[in-house]
Coordinates of C-alpha atoms in Angstrom, one line a residue:
Chain A
X712 CA -25.7 -9.1 -4.4
X713 CA -29.0 -8.8 -2.6
X714 CA -30.8 -5.9 -4.1
X715 CA -34.1 -7.1 -2.8
X716 CA -33.0 -6.7 0.8
X717 CA -31.7 -3.2 -0.1
X718 CA -35.1 -2.2 -1.6
X719 CA -36.9 -3.7 1.4
X720 CA -34.8 -1.6 3.7
X721 CA -35.2 1.6 1.7
X722 CA -38.9 1.2 1.6
X723 CA -39.2 0.7 5.4
X724 CA -38.7 3.9 7.3
X725 CA -37.5 2.1 10.4
X726 CA -34.7 0.3 8.6
X727 CA -33.8 3.3 6.5
X728 CA -33.6 5.5 9.7
X729 CA -31.3 2.9 11.4
X730 CA -29.1 2.7 8.4
X731 CA -28.9 6.4 7.9
X732 CA -27.8 6.9 11.5
X733 CA -25.2 4.1 10.9
X734 CA -24.1 5.9 7.8
X735 CA -23.5 9.1 9.8
X736 CA -21.6 7.4 12.5
X737 CA -19.3 5.7 10.1
X738 CA -19.1 8.9 8.1
X739 CA -18.4 11.2 11.0
X740 CA -15.7 8.9 12.5
X741 CA -14.0 8.7 9.1
X742 CA -14.3 12.4 8.8
X743 CA -12.3 12.9 12.0
X744 CA -9.5 10.6 10.7
X745 CA -9.6 11.9 7.1
X746 CA -9.6 15.6 8.1
X747 CA -6.5 15.0 10.1
X748 CA -4.9 13.2 7.2
X749 CA -6.0 15.9 4.9
X750 CA -4.6 18.6 7.2
X751 CA -1.2 16.9 7.4
X752 CA -1.1 16.4 3.6
X753 CA -2.2 20.0 2.9
X754 CA 0.3 21.6 5.3
X755 CA 3.2 19.2 5.6
X756 CA 2.8 17.6 2.1
X757 CA 3.4 14.2 3.7
X758 CA 1.1 11.3 2.7
X759 CA 0.8 9.9 6.2
X760 CA 0.2 6.2 5.8
X761 CA 0.7 5.8 9.6
X762 CA -2.6 7.6 10.3
X763 CA -4.6 4.4 10.8
X764 CA -2.1 3.4 13.5
X765 CA -2.8 6.6 15.4
X766 CA -6.5 6.0 15.3
X767 CA -5.8 2.5 16.8
X768 CA -3.6 4.1 19.5
X769 CA -6.5 6.5 20.4
X770 CA -8.8 3.5 20.9
X771 CA -6.4 1.7 23.1
X772 CA -5.6 4.8 25.1
X773 CA -9.3 5.2 25.7
X774 CA -9.6 1.6 26.7
X775 CA -6.8 1.8 29.3
X776 CA -8.0 5.1 30.8
X777 CA -11.5 3.8 31.0
X778 CA -10.3 0.6 32.7
X779 CA -8.3 2.6 35.3
X780 CA -10.6 5.5 36.0
X781 CA -14.0 4.2 34.8
X782 CA -14.6 7.7 33.5
X783 CA -15.6 7.9 29.8
X784 CA -14.9 11.6 29.5
X785 CA -11.4 11.2 30.9
X786 CA -10.9 8.3 28.4
X787 CA -12.0 10.5 25.5
X788 CA -9.7 13.4 26.5
X789 CA -6.7 11.1 27.1
X790 CA -7.3 9.4 23.8
X791 CA -7.2 12.7 21.9
X792 CA -4.3 14.3 23.9
X793 CA -2.1 11.3 24.2
X794 CA -2.4 10.4 20.6
X795 CA -1.6 14.1 19.8
X796 CA 1.6 13.8 21.9
X797 CA 2.6 10.5 20.2
X798 CA 2.0 12.3 16.9
X799 CA 4.3 15.2 17.9
X800 CA 7.0 12.7 19.0
X801 CA 6.7 10.8 15.7
X802 CA 6.9 14.0 13.8
X803 CA 10.1 15.1 15.6
X804 CA 11.8 11.8 15.5
X805 CA 10.9 10.4 12.1
X806 CA 8.5 12.3 9.9
X807 CA 10.5 15.5 10.0
X808 CA 13.3 13.6 8.3
X809 CA 11.3 12.8 5.2
X810 CA 9.9 16.3 4.3
X811 CA 10.3 16.7 0.6
X812 CA 11.4 13.1 0.2
X813 CA 9.9 11.1 -2.7
X814 CA 6.6 9.3 -2.3
X815 CA 8.2 5.9 -2.0
X816 CA 10.2 6.9 1.0
X817 CA 7.3 8.5 2.7
X818 CA 5.2 5.4 2.1
X819 CA 7.9 3.1 3.5
X820 CA 8.6 5.2 6.6
X821 CA 4.9 5.3 7.4
X822 CA 4.5 1.6 6.7
X823 CA 7.3 0.9 9.1
X824 CA 5.7 3.1 11.8
X825 CA 2.4 1.2 11.3
X826 CA 4.1 -2.1 11.7
X827 CA 5.9 -0.9 14.8
X828 CA 2.7 0.6 16.4
X829 CA 0.7 -2.6 15.6
X830 CA 3.2 -4.9 17.2
X831 CA 3.7 -2.5 20.2
X832 CA 0.0 -2.7 20.9
X833 CA 0.1 -6.5 20.4
X834 CA 3.0 -6.7 22.9
X835 CA 1.2 -4.7 25.5
X836 CA -2.4 -5.8 25.1
X837 CA -2.0 -9.2 23.4
X838 CA -3.4 -10.0 20.0
X839 CA -6.9 -11.1 21.1
X840 CA -9.9 -8.8 20.6
X841 CA -10.7 -6.3 23.3
X842 CA -14.0 -4.7 24.2
X843 CA -14.4 -1.5 26.2
X844 CA -18.2 -1.8 26.5
X845 CA -20.7 1.0 26.7
X846 CA -20.0 3.5 29.5
X847 CA -22.8 3.9 32.0
X848 CA -23.4 7.5 31.1
X849 CA -24.9 6.2 27.9
X850 CA -27.0 3.5 29.5
X851 CA -30.1 5.2 28.2
X852 CA -33.0 3.9 26.1
X853 CA -32.5 4.3 22.3
X854 CA -34.1 7.3 20.7
X855 CA -37.0 6.6 18.3
X856 CA -36.5 8.3 14.9
X857 CA -39.0 7.8 12.1
X858 CA -39.9 4.3 13.5
X859 CA -36.2 3.2 13.8
X860 CA -34.4 3.1 17.1
X861 CA -31.0 4.8 17.4
X862 CA -28.8 4.2 20.5
X863 CA -28.2 7.5 22.2
X864 CA -24.5 7.0 22.1
X865 CA -24.7 7.1 18.3
X866 CA -26.3 10.5 18.5
X867 CA -23.6 11.7 20.9
X868 CA -20.9 10.4 18.6
X869 CA -22.3 12.2 15.6
X870 CA -22.6 15.4 17.6
X871 CA -19.1 15.2 19.1
X872 CA -17.6 14.5 15.7
X873 CA -19.5 17.4 14.2
X874 CA -18.3 19.7 17.0
X875 CA -14.7 18.6 16.5
X876 CA -15.0 19.2 12.8
X877 CA -16.5 22.6 13.2
X878 CA -13.8 23.5 15.7
X879 CA -11.2 22.5 13.2
X880 CA -12.8 24.5 10.5
X881 CA -13.1 27.5 12.9
X882 CA -9.5 27.3 13.9
X883 CA -8.2 27.0 10.4
X884 CA -10.4 29.7 8.9
X885 CA -11.1 32.2 11.6
X886 CA -8.1 32.4 13.9
X887 CA -4.6 33.8 13.6
X888 CA -3.1 30.4 14.2
X889 CA -5.2 29.1 11.3
X890 CA -4.0 31.9 9.1
X891 CA -0.4 31.1 9.8
X892 CA -1.0 27.4 9.1
X893 CA -2.7 28.2 5.8
X894 CA 0.2 30.4 4.9
X895 CA 2.6 27.6 5.9
X896 CA 0.8 25.3 3.4
X897 CA 1.4 27.7 0.6
X898 CA 4.7 29.4 1.3
X899 CA 6.7 28.0 4.2
X900 CA 9.8 30.1 3.4
X901 CA 7.8 33.3 3.7
X902 CA 6.3 32.2 7.0
X903 CA 9.8 31.4 8.3
X904 CA 11.1 34.7 7.1
X905 CA 8.5 36.5 9.1
X906 CA 10.1 35.1 12.2
X907 CA 7.6 32.4 12.9
X908 CA 9.0 29.1 14.2
X909 CA 7.9 26.7 11.4
X910 CA 9.5 23.7 13.0
X911 CA 7.2 24.1 16.0
X912 CA 4.3 24.8 13.7
X913 CA 4.8 21.6 11.7
X914 CA 5.0 19.6 14.8
X915 CA 1.8 21.3 16.1
X916 CA -0.1 20.6 12.9
X917 CA 1.0 16.9 12.9
X918 CA -0.1 16.8 16.6
X919 CA -3.5 18.2 15.8
X920 CA -4.0 15.8 12.9
X921 CA -2.9 12.9 15.2
X922 CA -5.2 14.1 18.0
X923 CA -8.2 14.1 15.7
X924 CA -7.4 10.5 14.8
X925 CA -7.0 9.7 18.5
X926 CA -10.3 11.3 19.3
X927 CA -12.0 9.2 16.5
X928 CA -10.4 6.1 18.1
X929 CA -11.6 7.1 21.5
X930 CA -15.2 7.7 20.2
X931 CA -15.1 4.4 18.4
X932 CA -13.8 2.4 21.4
X933 CA -17.2 1.7 23.1
X934 CA -18.8 0.3 19.9
X935 CA -16.0 -1.4 18.1
X936 CA -13.8 -4.4 19.0
X937 CA -10.2 -3.4 19.5
X938 CA -7.5 -5.3 17.8
X939 CA -4.0 -4.6 16.7
X940 CA -4.2 -3.7 13.0
X941 CA -7.7 -2.2 13.4
X942 CA -6.4 1.0 11.9
X943 CA -5.7 -0.5 8.5
X944 CA -9.2 -0.6 7.1
X945 CA -9.8 2.8 8.5
X946 CA -6.6 4.1 6.8
X947 CA -7.7 2.8 3.4
X948 CA -11.2 4.3 3.9
X949 CA -9.6 7.7 4.9
X950 CA -7.5 7.6 1.8
X951 CA -10.5 6.9 -0.4
X952 CA -12.1 9.9 1.3
X953 CA -9.4 12.4 0.7
X954 CA -8.9 11.2 -2.8
X955 CA -12.6 11.6 -3.6
X956 CA -12.9 14.8 -1.7
X957 CA -9.7 16.3 -2.9
X958 CA -6.4 16.1 -1.0
X959 CA -6.0 19.0 1.4
X960 CA -9.7 20.0 1.3
X961 CA -11.4 19.7 4.7
X962 CA -14.8 20.4 3.2
X963 CA -14.3 17.8 0.5
X964 CA -13.2 15.3 3.2
X965 CA -16.6 16.0 5.0
X966 CA -18.7 15.4 1.9
X967 CA -16.7 12.3 0.9
X968 CA -16.9 10.9 4.4
X969 CA -20.7 11.0 4.5
X970 CA -20.8 9.5 1.0
X971 CA -18.6 6.6 2.1
X972 CA -20.7 6.3 5.3
X973 CA -23.8 5.8 3.2
X974 CA -22.0 3.3 0.8
X975 CA -20.9 1.3 3.8
X976 CA -24.2 1.4 5.7
X977 CA -26.4 0.5 2.8
X978 CA -23.8 -1.7 1.1
X979 CA -23.7 -3.9 4.1
X980 CA -27.3 -4.8 3.3
X981 CA -27.3 -4.8 -0.5
X982 CA -23.9 -6.3 -1.3
X983 CA -22.0 -7.2 1.9
X984 CA -18.9 -8.6 0.3
X985 CA -18.4 -6.0 -2.4
X986 CA -18.9 -2.9 -0.3
X987 CA -15.1 -2.1 -0.2
X988 CA -14.9 -2.9 -3.9
X989 CA -17.6 -0.4 -4.6
X990 CA -15.8 2.3 -2.7
X991 CA -12.7 1.7 -4.8
X992 CA -14.8 1.7 -7.9
X993 CA -16.1 5.1 -7.0
X994 CA -12.6 6.3 -6.1
X995 CA -11.3 5.1 -9.5
X996 CA -14.1 6.9 -11.3
X997 CA -13.4 10.1 -9.5
X998 CA -9.7 9.8 -10.2
X999 CA -10.4 9.3 -13.9
X1000 CA -12.9 12.1 -14.3
X1001 CA -11.4 14.6 -11.8
X1002 CA -7.9 13.6 -10.6
X1003 CA -7.7 16.4 -8.1
X1004 CA -10.9 15.1 -6.4
X1005 CA -14.3 16.7 -6.2
X1006 CA -13.3 19.7 -4.1
X1007 CA -9.5 19.7 -4.5
X1008 CA -7.6 22.7 -5.6
X1009 CA -4.4 21.6 -3.8
X1010 CA -3.5 25.3 -3.2
X1011 CA -5.0 26.0 0.2
X1012 CA -7.0 24.2 2.9
Chain B
X293 CA 21.6 -5.5 -29.8
X294 CA 22.2 -9.0 -30.9
X295 CA 25.2 -9.5 -28.7
X296 CA 23.3 -8.3 -25.7
X297 CA 20.4 -10.7 -26.5
X298 CA 23.0 -13.5 -26.7
X299 CA 24.5 -12.4 -23.4
X300 CA 21.1 -12.4 -21.7
X301 CA 20.1 -15.8 -23.0
X302 CA 23.6 -17.1 -22.0
X303 CA 23.2 -15.6 -18.5
X304 CA 19.7 -17.2 -18.1
X305 CA 21.0 -20.6 -19.2
X306 CA 23.9 -20.2 -16.7
X307 CA 21.5 -19.2 -14.0
X308 CA 19.3 -22.3 -14.6
X309 CA 22.4 -24.5 -14.6
X310 CA 23.7 -23.0 -11.3
X311 CA 20.3 -23.4 -9.6
X312 CA 20.0 -26.9 -11.0
X313 CA 23.1 -28.1 -9.1
X314 CA 22.4 -26.1 -6.0
X315 CA 20.2 -28.7 -4.3
X316 CA 23.0 -31.2 -4.6
X317 CA 25.3 -28.9 -2.7
X318 CA 22.7 -27.8 -0.1
X319 CA 20.4 -30.8 0.3
X320 CA 17.1 -30.4 2.1
X321 CA 13.7 -29.3 1.0
X322 CA 13.9 -26.0 3.0
X323 CA 16.5 -24.5 0.6
X324 CA 14.4 -25.4 -2.5
X325 CA 11.3 -23.9 -0.9
X326 CA 13.2 -20.8 0.0
X327 CA 14.5 -20.3 -3.5
X328 CA 11.1 -20.8 -5.1
X329 CA 9.6 -18.2 -2.7
X330 CA 12.3 -15.7 -3.6
X331 CA 11.8 -16.4 -7.3
X332 CA 8.1 -15.8 -7.1
X333 CA 8.3 -12.6 -5.0
X334 CA 11.5 -11.5 -6.7
X335 CA 9.8 -11.7 -10.0
X336 CA 7.0 -9.5 -8.6
X337 CA 9.6 -7.0 -7.3
X338 CA 11.7 -7.0 -10.5
X339 CA 8.6 -6.5 -12.7
X340 CA 7.5 -3.7 -10.4
X341 CA 10.9 -2.1 -10.8
X342 CA 10.3 -1.8 -14.5
X343 CA 7.7 0.7 -13.5
X344 CA 9.2 2.3 -10.4
X345 CA 13.0 2.3 -11.1
X346 CA 13.0 2.4 -14.9
X347 CA 10.0 4.6 -15.7
X348 CA 9.3 6.4 -12.4
X349 CA 5.8 5.2 -12.0
X350 CA 5.2 4.3 -8.4
X351 CA 2.5 1.6 -8.7
X352 CA 1.0 0.6 -5.4
X353 CA -1.3 -2.1 -6.8
X354 CA 1.1 -4.3 -8.7
X355 CA 0.0 -7.4 -6.8
X356 CA -3.2 -7.4 -9.0
X357 CA -1.2 -9.1 -11.7
X358 CA 0.5 -11.4 -9.3
X359 CA -2.8 -12.5 -7.9
X360 CA -4.4 -12.7 -11.4
X361 CA -1.5 -15.0 -12.5
X362 CA -2.0 -17.3 -9.5
X363 CA -5.8 -17.5 -9.8
X364 CA -5.9 -17.7 -13.6
X365 CA -3.3 -20.5 -13.7
X366 CA -5.0 -22.3 -10.8
X367 CA -8.4 -22.1 -12.3
X368 CA -7.2 -23.1 -15.8
X369 CA -5.5 -26.2 -14.3
X370 CA -8.5 -27.1 -12.2
X371 CA -10.7 -27.0 -15.3
X372 CA -8.6 -30.0 -16.5
X373 CA -8.9 -29.1 -20.1
X374 CA -5.5 -27.4 -20.7
X375 CA -1.9 -28.5 -20.4
X376 CA 0.5 -26.6 -18.1
X377 CA 2.4 -24.7 -20.9
X378 CA -1.0 -23.7 -22.4
X379 CA -2.2 -22.5 -19.0
X380 CA 1.0 -20.5 -18.5
X381 CA 0.7 -18.9 -21.9
X382 CA -3.0 -18.1 -21.5
X383 CA -2.4 -16.6 -18.1
X384 CA 0.4 -14.4 -19.3
X385 CA -1.7 -13.2 -22.3
X386 CA -4.7 -12.7 -20.0
X387 CA -2.7 -10.6 -17.5
X388 CA -1.2 -8.6 -20.4
X389 CA -4.8 -7.8 -21.5
X390 CA -5.8 -6.9 -17.9
X391 CA -2.7 -4.6 -17.8
X392 CA -3.6 -3.1 -21.1
X393 CA -7.1 -2.2 -19.9
X394 CA -6.2 -0.9 -16.5
X395 CA -3.0 0.6 -17.7
X396 CA -4.8 2.7 -20.4
X397 CA -6.6 4.4 -17.5
X398 CA -3.8 4.4 -14.9
X399 CA -0.8 5.8 -16.8
X400 CA -2.7 9.0 -17.7
X401 CA -2.5 10.0 -14.0
X402 CA 0.6 11.4 -12.3
X403 CA 2.5 10.9 -9.1
X404 CA 0.5 10.0 -6.0
X405 CA -2.7 9.8 -8.1
X406 CA -1.2 7.1 -10.2
X407 CA -0.3 5.2 -7.0
X408 CA -3.9 5.6 -5.7
X409 CA -5.6 4.4 -8.9
X410 CA -3.4 1.3 -9.2
X411 CA -4.2 0.6 -5.6
X412 CA -7.9 1.1 -6.3
X413 CA -7.9 -1.4 -9.2
X414 CA -6.1 -3.9 -7.1
X415 CA -8.6 -3.6 -4.2
X416 CA -11.5 -3.9 -6.6
X417 CA -9.9 -7.1 -7.8
X418 CA -9.4 -8.2 -4.2
X419 CA -13.1 -7.6 -3.5
X420 CA -14.1 -9.5 -6.7
X421 CA -12.1 -12.5 -5.4
X422 CA -13.9 -12.3 -2.0
X423 CA -17.3 -11.8 -3.6
X424 CA -17.2 -14.4 -6.4
X425 CA -17.1 -17.3 -4.0
X426 CA -18.4 -19.8 -6.7
X427 CA -15.3 -19.3 -8.8
X428 CA -12.6 -18.3 -6.5
X429 CA -13.6 -19.9 -3.2
X430 CA -13.9 -16.5 -1.5
X431 CA -11.8 -15.9 1.5
X432 CA -10.9 -19.6 1.7
X433 CA -8.9 -19.3 -1.4
X434 CA -8.6 -21.7 -4.4
X435 CA -8.8 -25.0 -2.6
X436 CA -8.6 -28.6 -3.8
X437 CA -5.0 -28.3 -5.0
X438 CA -3.8 -27.6 -8.5
X439 CA -3.5 -30.7 -10.7
X440 CA -0.1 -31.1 -12.4
X441 CA -0.6 -33.3 -15.5
X442 CA 2.6 -34.6 -17.2
X443 CA 3.5 -32.6 -20.3
X444 CA 6.3 -33.5 -22.8
X445 CA 7.5 -36.1 -20.3
X446 CA 7.9 -33.5 -17.6
X447 CA 6.2 -34.5 -14.3
X448 CA 5.8 -31.5 -11.9
X449 CA 4.6 -33.6 -9.1
X450 CA 8.2 -34.4 -8.6
X451 CA 9.6 -31.7 -6.2
X452 CA 13.0 -31.2 -8.0
X453 CA 11.3 -31.1 -11.5
X454 CA 8.9 -28.5 -10.2
X455 CA 11.8 -26.5 -8.8
X456 CA 13.6 -26.6 -12.1
X457 CA 10.4 -25.6 -14.0
X458 CA 10.0 -22.6 -11.6
X459 CA 13.6 -21.6 -12.0
X460 CA 13.3 -21.8 -15.8
X461 CA 10.2 -19.6 -15.8
X462 CA 12.0 -17.1 -13.6
X463 CA 15.1 -17.0 -15.8
X464 CA 13.1 -16.6 -19.0
X465 CA 11.3 -13.6 -17.5
X466 CA 14.5 -12.2 -16.1
X467 CA 16.2 -12.5 -19.5
X468 CA 13.3 -10.7 -21.2
X469 CA 13.3 -7.9 -18.6
X470 CA 17.1 -7.5 -18.7
X471 CA 16.9 -7.3 -22.5
X472 CA 14.3 -4.5 -22.2
X473 CA 16.3 -2.8 -19.4
X474 CA 19.2 -2.4 -21.8
X475 CA 17.3 -1.8 -25.0
X476 CA 16.7 1.6 -26.6
X477 CA 13.1 1.3 -25.3
X478 CA 14.5 1.0 -21.8
X479 CA 16.5 4.2 -22.4
X480 CA 13.4 5.9 -23.7
X481 CA 11.6 5.0 -20.4
X482 CA 14.5 6.5 -18.4
X483 CA 14.1 9.7 -20.4
X484 CA 10.4 9.7 -19.5
X485 CA 11.2 9.1 -15.9
X486 CA 13.7 12.0 -15.8
X487 CA 11.9 14.5 -17.9
X488 CA 8.6 13.5 -19.5
X489 CA 8.1 16.9 -21.1
X490 CA 11.4 16.7 -22.9
X491 CA 10.6 13.2 -24.1
X492 CA 7.3 14.4 -25.4
X493 CA 9.1 17.3 -27.1
X494 CA 11.5 14.9 -28.8
X495 CA 8.6 13.1 -30.4
X496 CA 8.3 10.2 -28.0
X497 CA 4.7 9.0 -27.5
X498 CA 4.9 9.1 -23.7
X499 CA 1.5 7.5 -23.2
X500 CA 2.2 4.5 -25.5
X501 CA 5.6 3.9 -24.0
X502 CA 4.2 4.0 -20.4
X503 CA 1.4 1.7 -21.4
X504 CA 3.8 -0.7 -23.1
X505 CA 6.0 -1.0 -20.0
X506 CA 2.9 -1.4 -17.9
X507 CA 1.7 -4.3 -20.0
X508 CA 5.1 -6.0 -20.0
X509 CA 5.5 -5.5 -16.3
X510 CA 2.0 -6.9 -15.6
X511 CA 2.7 -9.9 -17.7
X512 CA 6.0 -10.6 -15.9
X513 CA 4.3 -10.2 -12.5
X514 CA 1.7 -12.8 -13.4
X515 CA 4.5 -15.4 -13.9
X516 CA 5.5 -14.7 -10.3
X517 CA 2.0 -15.6 -9.4
X518 CA 2.1 -18.7 -11.4
X519 CA 5.2 -19.9 -9.7
X520 CA 3.7 -19.3 -6.3
X521 CA 0.4 -21.0 -7.2
X522 CA 2.4 -24.0 -8.5
X523 CA 4.4 -24.1 -5.3
X524 CA 1.6 -23.7 -2.7
X525 CA -0.8 -25.6 -5.0
X526 CA -3.5 -23.0 -4.5
X527 CA -4.3 -19.3 -4.6
X528 CA -5.4 -17.0 -1.8
X529 CA -7.0 -13.6 -1.6
X530 CA -4.0 -12.3 0.3
X531 CA -2.0 -12.4 -2.9
X532 CA -4.2 -9.5 -4.1
X533 CA -4.3 -7.6 -0.8
X534 CA -2.4 -4.3 -0.7
X535 CA 0.2 -5.7 1.7
X536 CA 1.5 -7.9 -1.0
X537 CA 2.2 -4.8 -3.1
X538 CA 3.6 -3.2 0.0
X539 CA 6.1 -6.1 0.4
X540 CA 7.1 -5.7 -3.2
X541 CA 7.8 -2.0 -2.7
X542 CA 9.7 -2.8 0.4
X543 CA 11.8 -5.3 -1.5
X544 CA 12.6 -2.6 -4.0
X545 CA 13.6 -0.2 -1.3
X546 CA 15.6 -2.7 0.5
X547 CA 17.5 -3.9 -2.5
X548 CA 17.6 -0.7 -4.5
X549 CA 16.0 0.4 -7.8
X550 CA 19.1 1.4 -9.8
X551 CA 20.5 -2.1 -10.6
X552 CA 18.5 -4.6 -12.5
X553 CA 19.1 -7.3 -9.9
X554 CA 18.6 -4.9 -6.9
X555 CA 14.9 -5.9 -6.3
X556 CA 15.7 -9.6 -6.4
X557 CA 18.4 -9.0 -3.8
X558 CA 15.8 -7.1 -1.8
X559 CA 13.2 -9.9 -2.1
X560 CA 15.9 -12.3 -0.9
X561 CA 16.8 -10.2 2.1
X562 CA 13.1 -9.7 2.9
X563 CA 12.5 -13.4 2.9
X564 CA 15.6 -14.0 4.9
X565 CA 14.7 -11.4 7.6
X566 CA 11.2 -12.8 7.9
X567 CA 12.5 -16.3 8.1
X568 CA 15.0 -15.6 10.9
X569 CA 12.9 -13.1 12.8
X570 CA 9.9 -15.4 12.8
X571 CA 12.1 -18.1 14.3
X572 CA 13.1 -15.8 17.2
X573 CA 10.1 -13.6 18.0
X574 CA 6.4 -13.4 17.2
X575 CA 6.8 -9.6 16.9
X576 CA 8.5 -9.9 13.5
X577 CA 6.7 -6.8 12.2
X578 CA 8.2 -4.7 14.9
X579 CA 11.7 -5.8 13.9
X580 CA 10.8 -5.4 10.2
X581 CA 9.6 -1.8 10.9
X582 CA 12.8 -0.9 12.7
X583 CA 14.9 -2.4 9.8
X584 CA 12.9 -0.3 7.3
X585 CA 13.4 2.8 9.3
X586 CA 17.1 2.3 9.7
X587 CA 17.6 1.6 6.0
X588 CA 15.3 4.4 4.7
X589 CA 16.5 7.0 7.2
X590 CA 20.1 5.9 7.4
X591 CA 21.1 4.8 3.9
X592 CA 18.3 6.7 2.1
X593 CA 18.5 4.1 -0.7
X594 CA 18.6 0.4 -1.2
X595 CA 21.5 -1.8 0.0
X596 CA 22.4 -2.9 -3.6
X597 CA 22.4 0.8 -4.7
X598 CA 24.6 1.7 -1.7
X599 CA 27.1 -1.1 -2.6
X600 CA 27.0 0.0 -6.2
X601 CA 27.7 3.6 -5.2
X602 CA 30.6 2.5 -3.0
X603 CA 32.1 0.5 -5.8
X604 CA 31.9 3.4 -8.1
X605 CA 33.6 5.6 -5.6
X606 CA 36.4 3.0 -5.2
X607 CA 36.8 2.8 -8.9
X608 CA 37.0 6.6 -9.1
X609 CA 39.9 6.6 -6.6
X610 CA 41.8 4.1 -8.8
X611 CA 41.3 5.8 -12.1
X612 CA 42.0 9.5 -12.7
X613 CA 40.3 10.7 -15.9
X614 CA 37.2 12.7 -15.0
X615 CA 35.2 11.9 -18.1
X616 CA 35.3 8.2 -17.4
X617 CA 34.2 8.5 -13.8
X618 CA 31.5 10.8 -14.9
X619 CA 30.2 8.1 -17.1
X620 CA 30.6 5.5 -14.4
X621 CA 28.5 7.7 -12.1
X622 CA 25.6 7.7 -14.6
X623 CA 22.7 5.9 -13.1
X624 CA 21.3 2.6 -14.3
X625 CA 24.5 0.9 -15.4

């Protein structure tokens, strides 16, 4: 524990500004992953433990595309779309067989998928760390905010995640497709009886959730080292988030993501080794006081 | 009651005797090592099955007790002031206390929330191990070896003696758990698993029963940790990482949760698969993943459960009376 360092940082506006921007980056990336997870849980009622693997795939898809084309925007689009397609394939081949199965079975199937994805990546890319590097588009001087310097790519990431989150919110709450999806979450039989192809819809929702994870991976690729198994810590964090925020609640996922972002950014200074422990402490407290999470109602998205 | 207790003690003694002569049939350290590994992880899986298979509580943080056992035993022995039996006893009591405290909070929650909170406790424990470097050695693990002073003329520095000691610990725990598995308490737990509301209605204190099995299960898992700590002469943070719990759950699924020995069979298969796959490819997780998918999606239950169901079906063909087969079909025989 180094509370002195934490106080020093909080009292210096430069340090505080840097850490707050870090908090938002971590938080917004986690939000993309967690909102997909939450969407899948809310609609399909599947606890997708393989979601971290999809985030990892997104990062590697971005890396490969960037190496081939040198175009960051293409890398981002491919990361999101290709991961979405992988998600749809996984849903059709594997996940669709465990709808309504007990938790243990869902856990194991997803655990197996994670193991397979990790080793597949290790087979193709090798097990050493990979770096994508900052694309030239963002070779700009850092932006000064309140005495602290924030790389411009960070600002782009925060903005891009926010746009993706808003788009998801808009689609779910304001479009016909969203209305059907929300109905599907509550009463799949009724939706099916209305002549809507629910099989297709389930696959689409899983694809969208996976695509969000892939987008997060693509956005993270320039600033993180890529390694097989990189999805694991992200997965645990996303689970903390949807438990704190309430499973199936996108708004809750947002609030909890930012909270976790702050814990991670400032915890790295104050108590570097116990940051993860602290998140689990908070998750345990929330579970004890409000088992359905801060914003969870479990009924609708 | 008494006869089943006698049977369980008898089976345990038989088991110890069988394993005592095994090394003379299969000489070589590898066999002994393999058996000790299976005993340690098998105990973890069997104790977890007291929660999952018997009570319907899917705990995802059971390795907390496994790791607590390893670290507590290792630290007690390194302190140099206690004998091995005293350290074992203190560790079991300590993990029972830990289980009582965490369990009092956990068992109030249901379904996936129970899984998450057990995971949370385990990960907090994992973080404490990483953070408290002065006591636990942080991510390096408990180094310096675990001293094994002679007690009652038993010298655990001898490989075969240590093997016998581990097998004895295992058999004692297995006998205790089998006794509980067959006891009225065990049947109360099955009732809670199948219909907690009805159990409550019949006057069962569901909370107390769940807590009791949680404490028992935690204490038994810690003995698995003790065995492993003795064997590797140390303790590592990975013992408390969530993948250790994941492996235990996988052993349950692989072996099956219906039969008392199912999880042990699963742990055995898991070690075997890892052993052989590792020898042939470095992509063992890939193979493991495929095996899990095939078993879970193909059989939809553990291998031991599958064999059991097959045996029941065969017996049904032999015997006609419907009532008898109905009884035989009842789960948890």
